[in-house]
Structures are given as C-alpha cells and as structure tokens.
Amino acid sequence: NVSYRADKHYGKKSYSIDSVEDQIRTVLVTYGPVEAAFTVFADFVSNKSVDYTHLSFEALGGHAVRTLGYGTENGSPYWLVAISWNEVWGDKGYCKILRGQDECGI
C-alpha cells in the first residue's frame, strides 16, 4: 500500500494548442499524449466497437480523453484515444475516433 501523499504526481509544465490537426499530430510525435475535451453522445455509452462515429445528435455532456496517437485504417483517418471509464468499453478502454472531421469535438 502506498499513501495518498506518496502516490501524488504533479505536472511540471502545461500548454495549450489550437485544434488544428497538423499541430495536434506534431505535439503527439514530439511530446506524447494530448488531453482533449470529448463530447459524449447518447450512442457512445452503448457502443462496443473499437471504431466510433456518432450517429446520435443527443449530447449527454463532456468527458476528458487522452489522445495517444493517430493513423489510417481502411482509408479512414482516426485518433487513438483512451477512455477512463473502464476496460470493458471499446478495445480494453481504447477506441479510434474519426480524425479530421471534428468528430465529438476532437
């Protein structure tokens, strides 16, 4: 067991970047993960797929996600994100969100 105080971690530096795809990709490659605000739509909660594109227009609220990377699969560009809810959703808590079209605000 580790005490709460001993387990605390502190950020040393923070910064913000514009929501420009090229800039986000550069920061991912140069510095690592990027935290992002994510709009949670009603169909996201019940979605079990690794790939997600919202079909519902009922926004339930927002959530912070960690953007870990990006790529293209079957011709579709995506952001690889980690969701903090649990490992049951998506691929053990990770999913691919459509990139370049402001999907869910990313």
Tab-separated table of C-alpha atoms in Angstrom:
chain	number	residue	atom	x	y	z
A	1	ASN	CA	0.000	0.000	0.000
A	2	VAL	CA	1.147	3.487	-0.878
A	3	SER	CA	-0.124	6.505	0.999
A	4	TYR	CA	-2.126	9.142	-0.854
A	5	ARG	CA	0.641	11.702	-0.359
A	6	ALA	CA	3.369	9.350	-1.653
A	7	ASP	CA	1.261	8.440	-4.685
A	8	LYS	CA	0.607	12.037	-5.788
A	9	HIS	CA	2.084	13.113	-9.096
A	10	TYR	CA	2.429	16.694	-10.248
A	11	GLY	CA	2.645	18.153	-13.715
A	12	LYS	CA	5.711	20.268	-14.350
A	13	LYS	CA	4.567	22.160	-17.399
A	14	SER	CA	1.313	22.699	-19.217
A	15	TYR	CA	0.473	24.299	-22.522
A	16	SER	CA	-2.428	24.554	-24.902
A	17	ILE	CA	-2.526	24.128	-28.641
A	18	ASP	CA	-5.013	25.103	-31.304
A	19	SER	CA	-7.465	22.488	-32.526
A	20	VAL	CA	-5.579	22.125	-35.790
A	21	GLU	CA	-4.969	18.552	-36.902
A	22	ASP	CA	-1.376	19.097	-38.086
A	23	GLN	CA	-0.477	20.837	-34.829
A	24	ILE	CA	-2.009	18.059	-32.721
A	25	ARG	CA	-0.122	15.395	-34.683
A	26	THR	CA	3.155	17.318	-34.265
A	27	VAL	CA	2.642	17.590	-30.498
A	28	LEU	CA	1.801	13.864	-30.273
A	29	VAL	CA	5.014	12.907	-32.062
A	30	THR	CA	7.199	15.457	-30.253
A	31	TYR	CA	5.864	15.415	-26.687
A	32	GLY	CA	3.487	12.473	-26.329
A	33	PRO	CA	-0.202	12.183	-25.389
A	34	VAL	CA	-2.586	15.133	-25.738
A	35	GLU	CA	-5.549	15.608	-23.415
A	36	ALA	CA	-8.746	16.543	-25.239
A	37	ALA	CA	-12.307	17.529	-24.450
A	38	PHE	CA	-14.712	14.990	-25.916
A	39	THR	CA	-18.477	15.368	-26.499
A	40	VAL	CA	-20.262	12.231	-25.304
A	41	PHE	CA	-23.272	11.395	-27.450
A	42	ALA	CA	-26.053	9.015	-26.392
A	43	ASP	CA	-24.884	6.220	-28.706
A	44	PHE	CA	-21.312	6.368	-27.354
A	45	VAL	CA	-22.294	4.898	-23.989
A	46	SER	CA	-23.709	1.691	-25.511
A	47	ASN	CA	-21.166	1.415	-28.322
A	48	LYS	CA	-18.982	-1.693	-28.126
A	49	SER	CA	-17.000	-1.047	-31.291
A	50	VAL	CA	-13.361	-0.052	-31.401
A	51	ASP	CA	-14.174	2.447	-34.178
A	52	TYR	CA	-16.676	5.145	-33.262
A	53	THR	CA	-18.530	7.756	-35.297
A	54	HIS	CA	-21.546	9.289	-33.600
A	55	LEU	CA	-24.943	8.759	-35.184
A	56	SER	CA	-26.972	10.246	-32.342
A	57	PHE	CA	-27.222	14.007	-32.024
A	58	GLU	CA	-28.205	13.837	-28.359
A	59	ALA	CA	-25.188	15.152	-26.456
A	60	LEU	CA	-25.030	13.845	-22.881
A	61	GLY	CA	-22.138	16.036	-21.797
A	62	GLY	CA	-18.393	16.147	-21.998
A	63	HIS	CA	-15.505	13.956	-20.938
A	64	ALA	CA	-11.731	14.288	-20.978
A	65	VAL	CA	-9.879	11.738	-23.085
A	66	ARG	CA	-6.212	11.112	-23.720
A	67	THR	CA	-5.234	11.183	-27.384
A	68	LEU	CA	-2.386	8.704	-27.776
A	69	GLY	CA	-1.828	8.561	-31.495
A	70	TYR	CA	-3.300	8.622	-34.963
A	71	GLY	CA	-3.396	6.576	-38.117
A	72	THR	CA	-5.442	5.488	-41.100
A	73	GLU	CA	-7.308	2.200	-41.330
A	74	ASN	CA	-9.257	1.047	-44.388
A	75	GLY	CA	-8.946	4.566	-45.810
A	76	SER	CA	-10.406	6.244	-42.703
A	77	PRO	CA	-8.177	8.551	-40.631
A	78	TYR	CA	-8.535	8.181	-36.859
A	79	TRP	CA	-7.337	9.407	-33.462
A	80	LEU	CA	-6.434	6.666	-30.979
A	81	VAL	CA	-7.900	7.699	-27.624
A	82	ALA	CA	-8.018	6.248	-24.118
A	83	ILE	CA	-11.317	6.449	-22.234
A	84	SER	CA	-11.073	6.423	-18.444
A	85	TRP	CA	-14.412	4.685	-17.770
A	86	ASN	CA	-13.290	1.045	-17.763
A	87	GLU	CA	-11.662	-1.676	-19.828
A	88	VAL	CA	-14.990	-3.158	-20.968
A	89	TRP	CA	-15.724	-0.397	-23.467
A	90	GLY	CA	-14.094	-0.496	-26.932
A	91	ASP	CA	-10.743	-2.305	-27.018
A	92	LYS	CA	-9.898	-2.522	-23.305
A	93	GLY	CA	-10.691	1.177	-22.822
A	94	TYR	CA	-9.234	2.404	-26.123
A	95	CYS	CA	-11.022	3.382	-29.317
A	96	LYS	CA	-10.480	5.020	-32.674
A	97	ILE	CA	-12.357	8.266	-33.333
A	98	LEU	CA	-12.750	9.604	-36.866
A	99	ARG	CA	-9.994	12.192	-37.425
A	100	GLY	CA	-10.199	15.409	-39.412
A	101	GLN	CA	-13.961	15.982	-39.198
A	102	ASP	CA	-14.336	17.371	-35.660
A	103	GLU	CA	-15.898	14.092	-34.540
A	104	CYS	CA	-17.087	14.530	-30.935
A	105	GLY	CA	-15.201	17.821	-30.805
A	106	ILE	CA	-11.769	16.288	-31.350
